[in-house]
PDB file of C-alpha atoms in Angstrom:
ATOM      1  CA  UNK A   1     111.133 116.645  75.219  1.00 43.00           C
ATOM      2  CA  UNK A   2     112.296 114.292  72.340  1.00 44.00           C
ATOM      3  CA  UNK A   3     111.235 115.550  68.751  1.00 48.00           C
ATOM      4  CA  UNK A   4     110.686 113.321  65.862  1.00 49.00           C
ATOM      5  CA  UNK A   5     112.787 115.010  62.933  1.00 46.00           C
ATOM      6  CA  UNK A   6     113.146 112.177  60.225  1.00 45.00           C
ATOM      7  CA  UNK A   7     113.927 114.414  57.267  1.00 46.00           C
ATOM      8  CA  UNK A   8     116.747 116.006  59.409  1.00 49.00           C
ATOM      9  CA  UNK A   9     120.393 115.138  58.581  1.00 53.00           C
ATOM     10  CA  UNK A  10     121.487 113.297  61.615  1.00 55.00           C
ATOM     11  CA  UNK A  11     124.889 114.983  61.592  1.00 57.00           C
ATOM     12  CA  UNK A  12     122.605 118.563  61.848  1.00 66.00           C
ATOM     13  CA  UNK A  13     120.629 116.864  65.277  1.00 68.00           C
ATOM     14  CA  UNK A  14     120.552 117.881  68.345  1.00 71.00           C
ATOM     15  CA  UNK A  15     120.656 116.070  71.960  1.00 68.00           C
ATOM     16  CA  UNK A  16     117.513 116.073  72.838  1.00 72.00           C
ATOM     17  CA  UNK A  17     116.528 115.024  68.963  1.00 76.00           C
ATOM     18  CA  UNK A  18     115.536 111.488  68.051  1.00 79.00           C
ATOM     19  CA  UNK A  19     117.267 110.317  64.607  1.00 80.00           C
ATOM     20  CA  UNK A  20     115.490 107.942  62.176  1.00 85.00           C
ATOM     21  CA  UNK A  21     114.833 104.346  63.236  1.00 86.00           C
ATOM     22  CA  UNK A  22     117.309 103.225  60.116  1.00 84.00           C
ATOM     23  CA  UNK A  23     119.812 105.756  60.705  1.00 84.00           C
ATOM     24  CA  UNK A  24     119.324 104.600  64.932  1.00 84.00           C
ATOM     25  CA  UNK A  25     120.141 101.226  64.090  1.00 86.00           C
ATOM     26  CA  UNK A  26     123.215 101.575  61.732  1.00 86.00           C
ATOM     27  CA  UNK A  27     124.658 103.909  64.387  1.00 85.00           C
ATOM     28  CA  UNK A  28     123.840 101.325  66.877  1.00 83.00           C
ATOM     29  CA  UNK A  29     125.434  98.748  65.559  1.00 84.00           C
ATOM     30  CA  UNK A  30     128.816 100.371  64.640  1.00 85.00           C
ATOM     31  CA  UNK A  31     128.740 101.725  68.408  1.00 81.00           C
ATOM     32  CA  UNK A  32     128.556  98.051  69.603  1.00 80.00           C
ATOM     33  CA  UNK A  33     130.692  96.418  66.946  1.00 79.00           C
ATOM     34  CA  UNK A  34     133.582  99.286  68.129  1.00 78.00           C
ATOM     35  CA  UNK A  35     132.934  98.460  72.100  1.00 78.00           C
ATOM     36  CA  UNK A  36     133.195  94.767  71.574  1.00 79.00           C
ATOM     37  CA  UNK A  37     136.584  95.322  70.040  1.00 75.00           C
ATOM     38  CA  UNK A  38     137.874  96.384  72.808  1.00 75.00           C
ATOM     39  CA  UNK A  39     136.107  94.809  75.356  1.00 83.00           C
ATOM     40  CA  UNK A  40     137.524  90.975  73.449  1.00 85.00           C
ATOM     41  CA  UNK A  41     140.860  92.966  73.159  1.00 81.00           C
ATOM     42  CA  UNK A  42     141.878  94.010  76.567  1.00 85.00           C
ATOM     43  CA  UNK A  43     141.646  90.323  78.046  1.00 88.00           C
ATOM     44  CA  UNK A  44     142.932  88.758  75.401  1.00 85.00           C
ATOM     45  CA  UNK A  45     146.452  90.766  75.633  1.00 83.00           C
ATOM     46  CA  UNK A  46     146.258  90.389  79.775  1.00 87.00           C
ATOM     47  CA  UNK A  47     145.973  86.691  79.409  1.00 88.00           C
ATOM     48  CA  UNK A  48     147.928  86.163  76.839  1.00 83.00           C
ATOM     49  CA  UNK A  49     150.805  88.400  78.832  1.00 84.00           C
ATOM     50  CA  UNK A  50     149.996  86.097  81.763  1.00 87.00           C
ATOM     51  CA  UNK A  51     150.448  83.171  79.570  1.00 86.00           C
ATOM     52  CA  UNK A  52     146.781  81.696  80.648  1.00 86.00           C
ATOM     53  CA  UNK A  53     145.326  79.028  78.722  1.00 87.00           C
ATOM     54  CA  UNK A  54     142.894  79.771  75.888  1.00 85.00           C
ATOM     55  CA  UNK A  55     139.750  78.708  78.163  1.00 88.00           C
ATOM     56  CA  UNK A  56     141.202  80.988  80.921  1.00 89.00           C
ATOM     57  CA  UNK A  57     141.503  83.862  78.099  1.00 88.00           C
ATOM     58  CA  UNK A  58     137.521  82.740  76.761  1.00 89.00           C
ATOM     59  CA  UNK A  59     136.528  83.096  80.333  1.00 89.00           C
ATOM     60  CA  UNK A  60     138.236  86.069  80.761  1.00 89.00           C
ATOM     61  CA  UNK A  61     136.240  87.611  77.697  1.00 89.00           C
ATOM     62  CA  UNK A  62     132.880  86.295  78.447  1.00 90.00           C
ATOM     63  CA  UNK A  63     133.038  87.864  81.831  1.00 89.00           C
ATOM     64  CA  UNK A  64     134.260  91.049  80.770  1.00 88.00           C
ATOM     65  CA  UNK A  65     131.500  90.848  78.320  1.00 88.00           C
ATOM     66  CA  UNK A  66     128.409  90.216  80.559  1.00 90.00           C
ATOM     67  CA  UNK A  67     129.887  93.430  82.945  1.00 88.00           C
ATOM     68  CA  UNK A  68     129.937  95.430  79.622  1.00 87.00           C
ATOM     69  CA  UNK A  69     126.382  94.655  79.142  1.00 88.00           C
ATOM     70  CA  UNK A  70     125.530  94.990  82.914  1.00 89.00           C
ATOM     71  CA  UNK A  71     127.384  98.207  82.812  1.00 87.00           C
ATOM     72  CA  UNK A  72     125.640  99.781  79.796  1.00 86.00           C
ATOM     73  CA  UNK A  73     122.189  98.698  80.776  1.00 88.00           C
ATOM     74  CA  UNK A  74     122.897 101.220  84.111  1.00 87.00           C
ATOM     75  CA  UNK A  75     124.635 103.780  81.809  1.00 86.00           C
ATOM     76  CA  UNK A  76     121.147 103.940  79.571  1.00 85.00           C
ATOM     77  CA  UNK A  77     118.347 103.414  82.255  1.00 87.00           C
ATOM     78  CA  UNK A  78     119.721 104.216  85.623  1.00 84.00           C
ATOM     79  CA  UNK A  79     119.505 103.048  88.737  1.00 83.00           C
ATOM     80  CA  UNK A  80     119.156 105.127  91.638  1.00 83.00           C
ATOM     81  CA  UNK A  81     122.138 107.779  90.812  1.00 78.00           C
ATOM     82  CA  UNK A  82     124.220 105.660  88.908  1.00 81.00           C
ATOM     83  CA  UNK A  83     124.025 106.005  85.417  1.00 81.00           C
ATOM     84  CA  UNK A  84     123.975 109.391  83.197  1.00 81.00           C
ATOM     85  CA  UNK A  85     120.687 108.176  81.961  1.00 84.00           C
ATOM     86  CA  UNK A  86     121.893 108.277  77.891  1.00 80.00           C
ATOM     87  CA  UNK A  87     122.561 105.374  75.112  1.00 75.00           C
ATOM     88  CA  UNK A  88     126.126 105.076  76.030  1.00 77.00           C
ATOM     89  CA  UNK A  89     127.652 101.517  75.123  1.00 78.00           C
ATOM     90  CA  UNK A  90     130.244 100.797  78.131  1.00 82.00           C
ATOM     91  CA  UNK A  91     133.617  98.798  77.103  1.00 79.00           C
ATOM     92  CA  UNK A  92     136.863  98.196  78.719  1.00 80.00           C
ATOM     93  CA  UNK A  93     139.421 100.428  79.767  1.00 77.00           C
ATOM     94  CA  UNK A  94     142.796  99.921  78.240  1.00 74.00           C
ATOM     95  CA  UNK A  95     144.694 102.143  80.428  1.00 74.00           C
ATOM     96  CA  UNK A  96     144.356  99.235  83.176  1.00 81.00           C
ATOM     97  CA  UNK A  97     145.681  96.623  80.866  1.00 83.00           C
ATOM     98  CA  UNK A  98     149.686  97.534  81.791  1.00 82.00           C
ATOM     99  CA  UNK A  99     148.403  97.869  85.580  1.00 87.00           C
ATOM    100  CA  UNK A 100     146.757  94.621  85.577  1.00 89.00           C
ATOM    101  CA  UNK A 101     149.896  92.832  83.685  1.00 88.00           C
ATOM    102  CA  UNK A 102     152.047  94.128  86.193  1.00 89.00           C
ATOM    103  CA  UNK A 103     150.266  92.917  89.101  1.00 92.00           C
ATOM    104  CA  UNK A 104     149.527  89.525  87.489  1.00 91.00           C
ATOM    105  CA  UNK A 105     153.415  88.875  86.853  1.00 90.00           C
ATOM    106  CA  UNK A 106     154.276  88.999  90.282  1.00 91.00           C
ATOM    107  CA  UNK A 107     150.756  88.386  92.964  1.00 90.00           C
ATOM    108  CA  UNK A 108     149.331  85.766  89.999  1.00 87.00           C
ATOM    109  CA  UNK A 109     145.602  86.399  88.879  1.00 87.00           C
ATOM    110  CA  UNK A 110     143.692  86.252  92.009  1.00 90.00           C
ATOM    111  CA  UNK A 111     145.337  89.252  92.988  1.00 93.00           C
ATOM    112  CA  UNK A 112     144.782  91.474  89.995  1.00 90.00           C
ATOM    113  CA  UNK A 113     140.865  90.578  90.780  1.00 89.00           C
ATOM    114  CA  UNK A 114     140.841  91.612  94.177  1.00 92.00           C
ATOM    115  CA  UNK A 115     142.645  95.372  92.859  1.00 92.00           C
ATOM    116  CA  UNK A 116     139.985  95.815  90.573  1.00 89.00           C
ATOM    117  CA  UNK A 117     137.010  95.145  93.123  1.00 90.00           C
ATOM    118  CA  UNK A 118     138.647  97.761  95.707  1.00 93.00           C
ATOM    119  CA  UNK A 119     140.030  99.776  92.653  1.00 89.00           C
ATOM    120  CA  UNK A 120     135.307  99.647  91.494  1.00 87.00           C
ATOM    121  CA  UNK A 121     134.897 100.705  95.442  1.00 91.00           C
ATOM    122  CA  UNK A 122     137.081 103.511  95.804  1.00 90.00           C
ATOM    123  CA  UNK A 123     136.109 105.025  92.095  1.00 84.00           C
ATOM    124  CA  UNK A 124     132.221 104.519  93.413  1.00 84.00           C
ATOM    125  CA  UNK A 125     133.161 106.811  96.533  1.00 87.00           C
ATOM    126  CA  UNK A 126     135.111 109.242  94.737  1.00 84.00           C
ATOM    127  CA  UNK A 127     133.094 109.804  91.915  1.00 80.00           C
ATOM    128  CA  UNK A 128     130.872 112.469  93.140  1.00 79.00           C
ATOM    129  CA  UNK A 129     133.742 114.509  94.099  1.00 82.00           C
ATOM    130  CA  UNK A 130     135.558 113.997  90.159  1.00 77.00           C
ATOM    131  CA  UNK A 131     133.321 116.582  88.501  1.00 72.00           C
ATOM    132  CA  UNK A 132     134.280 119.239  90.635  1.00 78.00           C
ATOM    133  CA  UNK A 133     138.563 118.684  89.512  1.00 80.00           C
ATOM    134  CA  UNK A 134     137.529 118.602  85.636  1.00 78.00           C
ATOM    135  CA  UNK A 135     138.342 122.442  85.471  1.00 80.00           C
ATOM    136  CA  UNK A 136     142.022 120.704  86.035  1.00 82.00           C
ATOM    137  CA  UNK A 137     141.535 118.497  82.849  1.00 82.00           C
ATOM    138  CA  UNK A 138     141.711 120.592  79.793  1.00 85.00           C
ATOM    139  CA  UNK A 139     140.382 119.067  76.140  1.00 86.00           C
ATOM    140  CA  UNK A 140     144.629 119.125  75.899  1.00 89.00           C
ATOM    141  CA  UNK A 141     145.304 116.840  78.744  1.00 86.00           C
ATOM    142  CA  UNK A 142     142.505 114.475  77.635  1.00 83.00           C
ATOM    143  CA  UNK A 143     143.807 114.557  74.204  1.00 87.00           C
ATOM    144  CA  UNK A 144     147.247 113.614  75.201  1.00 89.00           C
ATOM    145  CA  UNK A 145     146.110 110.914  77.486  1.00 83.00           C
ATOM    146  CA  UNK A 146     144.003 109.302  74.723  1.00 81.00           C
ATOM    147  CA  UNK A 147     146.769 109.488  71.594  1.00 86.00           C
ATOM    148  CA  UNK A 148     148.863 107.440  74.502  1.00 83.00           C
ATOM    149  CA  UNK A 149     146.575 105.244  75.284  1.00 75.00           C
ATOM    150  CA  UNK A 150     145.906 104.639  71.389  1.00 77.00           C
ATOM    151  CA  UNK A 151     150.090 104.913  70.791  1.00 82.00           C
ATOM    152  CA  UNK A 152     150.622 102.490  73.171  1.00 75.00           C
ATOM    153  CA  UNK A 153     148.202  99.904  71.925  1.00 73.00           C
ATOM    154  CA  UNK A 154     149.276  99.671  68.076  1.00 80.00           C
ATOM    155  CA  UNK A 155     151.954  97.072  68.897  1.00 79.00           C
ATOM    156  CA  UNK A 156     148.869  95.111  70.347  1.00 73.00           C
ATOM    157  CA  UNK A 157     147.030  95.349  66.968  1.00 76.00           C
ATOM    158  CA  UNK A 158     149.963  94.362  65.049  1.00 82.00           C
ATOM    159  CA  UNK A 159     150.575  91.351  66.633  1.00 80.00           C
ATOM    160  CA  UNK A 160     147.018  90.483  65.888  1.00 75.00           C
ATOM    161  CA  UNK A 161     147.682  91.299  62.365  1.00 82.00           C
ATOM    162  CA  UNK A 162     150.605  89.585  61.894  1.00 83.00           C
ATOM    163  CA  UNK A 163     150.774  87.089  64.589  1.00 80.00           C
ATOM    164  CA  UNK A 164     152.569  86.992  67.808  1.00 75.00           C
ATOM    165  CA  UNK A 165     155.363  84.002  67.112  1.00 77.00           C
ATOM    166  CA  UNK A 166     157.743  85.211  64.444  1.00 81.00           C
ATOM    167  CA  UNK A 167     158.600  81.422  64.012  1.00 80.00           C
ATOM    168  CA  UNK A 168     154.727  80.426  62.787  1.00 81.00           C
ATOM    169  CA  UNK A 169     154.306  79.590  59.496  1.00 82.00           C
ATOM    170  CA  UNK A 170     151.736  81.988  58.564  1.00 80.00           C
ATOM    171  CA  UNK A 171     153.514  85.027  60.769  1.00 85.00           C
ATOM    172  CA  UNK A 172     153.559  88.315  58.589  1.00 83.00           C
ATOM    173  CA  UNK A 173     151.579  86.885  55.827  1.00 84.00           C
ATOM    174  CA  UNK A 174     150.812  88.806  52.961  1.00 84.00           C
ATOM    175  CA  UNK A 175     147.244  88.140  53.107  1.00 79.00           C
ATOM    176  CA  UNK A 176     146.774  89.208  56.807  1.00 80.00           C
ATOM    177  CA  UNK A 177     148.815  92.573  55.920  1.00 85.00           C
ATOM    178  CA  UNK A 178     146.656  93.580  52.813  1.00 85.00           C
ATOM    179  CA  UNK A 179     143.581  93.137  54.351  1.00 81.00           C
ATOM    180  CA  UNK A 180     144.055  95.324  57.658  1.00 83.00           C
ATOM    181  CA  UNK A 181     145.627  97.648  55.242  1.00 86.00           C
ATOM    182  CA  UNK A 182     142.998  97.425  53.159  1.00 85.00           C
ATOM    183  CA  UNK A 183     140.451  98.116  56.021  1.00 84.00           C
ATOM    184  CA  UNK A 184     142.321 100.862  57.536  1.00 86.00           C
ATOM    185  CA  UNK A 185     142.341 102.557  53.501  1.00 89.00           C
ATOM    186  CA  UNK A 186     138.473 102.588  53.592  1.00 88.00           C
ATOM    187  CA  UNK A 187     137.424 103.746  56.923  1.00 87.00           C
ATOM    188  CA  UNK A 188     139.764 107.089  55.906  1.00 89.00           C
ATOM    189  CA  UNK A 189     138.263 106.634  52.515  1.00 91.00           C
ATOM    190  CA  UNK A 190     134.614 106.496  53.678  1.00 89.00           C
ATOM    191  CA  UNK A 191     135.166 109.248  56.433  1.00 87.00           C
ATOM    192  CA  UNK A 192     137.029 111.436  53.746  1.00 89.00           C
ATOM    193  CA  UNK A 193     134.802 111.472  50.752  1.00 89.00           C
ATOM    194  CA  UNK A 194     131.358 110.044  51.936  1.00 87.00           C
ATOM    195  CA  UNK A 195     128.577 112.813  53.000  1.00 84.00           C
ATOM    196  CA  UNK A 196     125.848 112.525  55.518  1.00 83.00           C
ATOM    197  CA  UNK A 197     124.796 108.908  57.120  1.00 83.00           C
ATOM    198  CA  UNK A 198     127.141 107.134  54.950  1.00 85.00           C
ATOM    199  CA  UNK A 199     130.123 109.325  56.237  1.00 84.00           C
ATOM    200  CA  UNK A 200     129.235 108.375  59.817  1.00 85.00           C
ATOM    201  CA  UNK A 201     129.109 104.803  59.683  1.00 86.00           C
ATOM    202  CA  UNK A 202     132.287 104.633  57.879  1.00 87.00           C
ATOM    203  CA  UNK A 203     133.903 102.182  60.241  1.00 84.00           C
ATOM    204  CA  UNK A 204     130.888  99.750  59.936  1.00 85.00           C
ATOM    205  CA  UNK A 205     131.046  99.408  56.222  1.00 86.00           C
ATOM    206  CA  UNK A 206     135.256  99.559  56.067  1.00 85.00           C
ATOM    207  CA  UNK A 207     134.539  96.640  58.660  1.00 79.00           C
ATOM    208  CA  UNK A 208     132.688  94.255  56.538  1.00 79.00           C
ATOM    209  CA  UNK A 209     133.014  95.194  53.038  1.00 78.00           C
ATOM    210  CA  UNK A 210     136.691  92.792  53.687  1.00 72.00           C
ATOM    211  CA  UNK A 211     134.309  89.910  54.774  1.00 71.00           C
ATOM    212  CA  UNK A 212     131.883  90.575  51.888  1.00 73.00           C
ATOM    213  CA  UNK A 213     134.885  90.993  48.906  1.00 68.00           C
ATOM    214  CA  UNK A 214     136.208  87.625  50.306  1.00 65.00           C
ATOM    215  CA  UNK A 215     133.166  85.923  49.956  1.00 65.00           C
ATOM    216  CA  UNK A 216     133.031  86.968  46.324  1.00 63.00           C
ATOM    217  CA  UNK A 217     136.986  85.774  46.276  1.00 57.00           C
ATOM    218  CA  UNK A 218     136.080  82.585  47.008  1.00 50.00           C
ATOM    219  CA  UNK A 219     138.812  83.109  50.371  1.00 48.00           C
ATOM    220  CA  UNK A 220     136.101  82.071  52.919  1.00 46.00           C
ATOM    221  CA  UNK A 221     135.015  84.659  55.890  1.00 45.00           C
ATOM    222  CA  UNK A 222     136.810  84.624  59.400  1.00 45.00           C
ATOM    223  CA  UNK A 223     134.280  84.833  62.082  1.00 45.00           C
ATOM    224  CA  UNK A 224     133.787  87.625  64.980  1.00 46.00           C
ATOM    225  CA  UNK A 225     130.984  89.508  63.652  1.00 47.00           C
ATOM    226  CA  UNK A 226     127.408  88.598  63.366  1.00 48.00           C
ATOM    227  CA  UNK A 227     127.457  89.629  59.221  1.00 50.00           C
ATOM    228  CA  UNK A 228     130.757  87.547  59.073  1.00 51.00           C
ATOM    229  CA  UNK A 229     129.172  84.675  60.689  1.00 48.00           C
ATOM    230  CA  UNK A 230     125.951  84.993  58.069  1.00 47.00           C
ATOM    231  CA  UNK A 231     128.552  85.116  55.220  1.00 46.00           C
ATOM    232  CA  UNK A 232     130.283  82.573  55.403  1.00 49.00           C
ATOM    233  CA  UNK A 233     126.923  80.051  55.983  1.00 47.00           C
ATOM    234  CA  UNK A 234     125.973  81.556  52.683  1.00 46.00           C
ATOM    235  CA  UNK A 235     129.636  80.822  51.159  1.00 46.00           C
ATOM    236  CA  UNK A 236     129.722  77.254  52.536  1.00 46.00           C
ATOM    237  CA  UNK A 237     125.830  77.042  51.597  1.00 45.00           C
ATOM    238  CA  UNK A 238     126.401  77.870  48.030  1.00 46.00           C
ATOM    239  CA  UNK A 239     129.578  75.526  47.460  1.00 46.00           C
ATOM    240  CA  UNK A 240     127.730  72.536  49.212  1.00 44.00           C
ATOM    241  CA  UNK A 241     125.105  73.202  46.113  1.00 44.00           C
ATOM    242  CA  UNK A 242     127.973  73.240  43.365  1.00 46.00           C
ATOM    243  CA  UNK A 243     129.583  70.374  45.131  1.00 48.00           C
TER     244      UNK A 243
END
């Protein structure tokens, strides 16, 4: 049975408790902000690794987009027996993105679709039979294979920092640097030192105060996120009246 709590802390709530409808849709939208980083980020590195065009790569992301949504939507509701039957947000793997590279560079792209709908049929048969080998998957091993997963894709974040051509003119700039700097500062600043709700959607304010303190810098907003998008209407709004 799901209880109705709203004075409760949600950090202090249980499973089976149902949070605010504020504190629900703050949570929410960090959780989907997070998943469609790395859903636009692990087809973006394949095709750029396989050198593909940038409406290959666009096609590439919408797809992997609409089976993110498809895949969630069974995740929450269920269907039949697929599907724990709980708000989980599905993304993209990343520890298929070396895999998929690999097979691309040498079969070409057709290929490295074909592995991943017989690579979807054999997980759908053995998945019944993965529950009973978790015993052989301490928190340790987890642990380890996530901090590789995560080591393994900071050189994939820098180059979106800094650029991927070292010849560009605007490789490495200064700007670019300070600002994922900058964002990285307040997500451990926000986790560190603020309590309660605030605390837990650190990452979604360290991830658009930078689009909100350029707007008031005058610096314009780079799209990707629905708030950026908003902002920088208002910004162009507001100089097309002072114009």
């Amino acid at each position: 049975m799901v209880r109705n709590e709203p004075d409760q802390s949600t950090s202090d709530m249980g499973v089976d408790d149902r949070p605010p409808w504020g504190h629900t849709i703050l949570l929410g939208l960090q959780h989907v902000l997070v998943m469609y980083a790395g859903v636009v980020v692990v087809p973006m590195v394949v095709g750029t690794t396989l050198g593909l065009g940038q409406d290959e790569i666009a096609t590439l992301v919408c797809i992997d987009l609409v089976l993110a949504g498809i895949g969630t939507v069974l995740q929450s509701l269920g269907l039949w027996k697929f599907g724990i039957r709980m708000p989980l947000v599905v993304g993209a793997a990343s520890n298929g993105i070396v895999p998929m590279i690999l097979i691309g560079q040498t079969k070409g792209l057709p290929t490295v679709y074909g592995s991943l709908l017989v690579a979807g049929i054999l997980w759908v048969l053995l998945a019944p039979f993965f529950g009973s080998l978790l015993r052989l998957f301490p928190a340790v091993v987890t642990g380890t294979v996530i901090t590789l997963i995560g080591l393994t894709l900071i050189p994939v974040g820098l180059r979106l920092i800094a650029g991927k051509d070292p010849d560009a003119p605007g490789y490495g700039a200064p700007g670019n640097l300070l600002l994922a700097g900058f964002t990285v500062l307040l997500v451990v600043l926000f986790s560190r030192f603020l309590k309660g709700l605030l605390g837990q959607i650190s990452l979604l304010l360290a991830h658009q105060l930078p689009f909100v303190a350029q707007v008031f810098l005058h610096s314009g907003v780079a799209t990707g996120t629905v708030l950026a998008v908003v902002l920088n209407a208002l910004f162009h709004l507001r100089e097309g009246k002072h114009a």
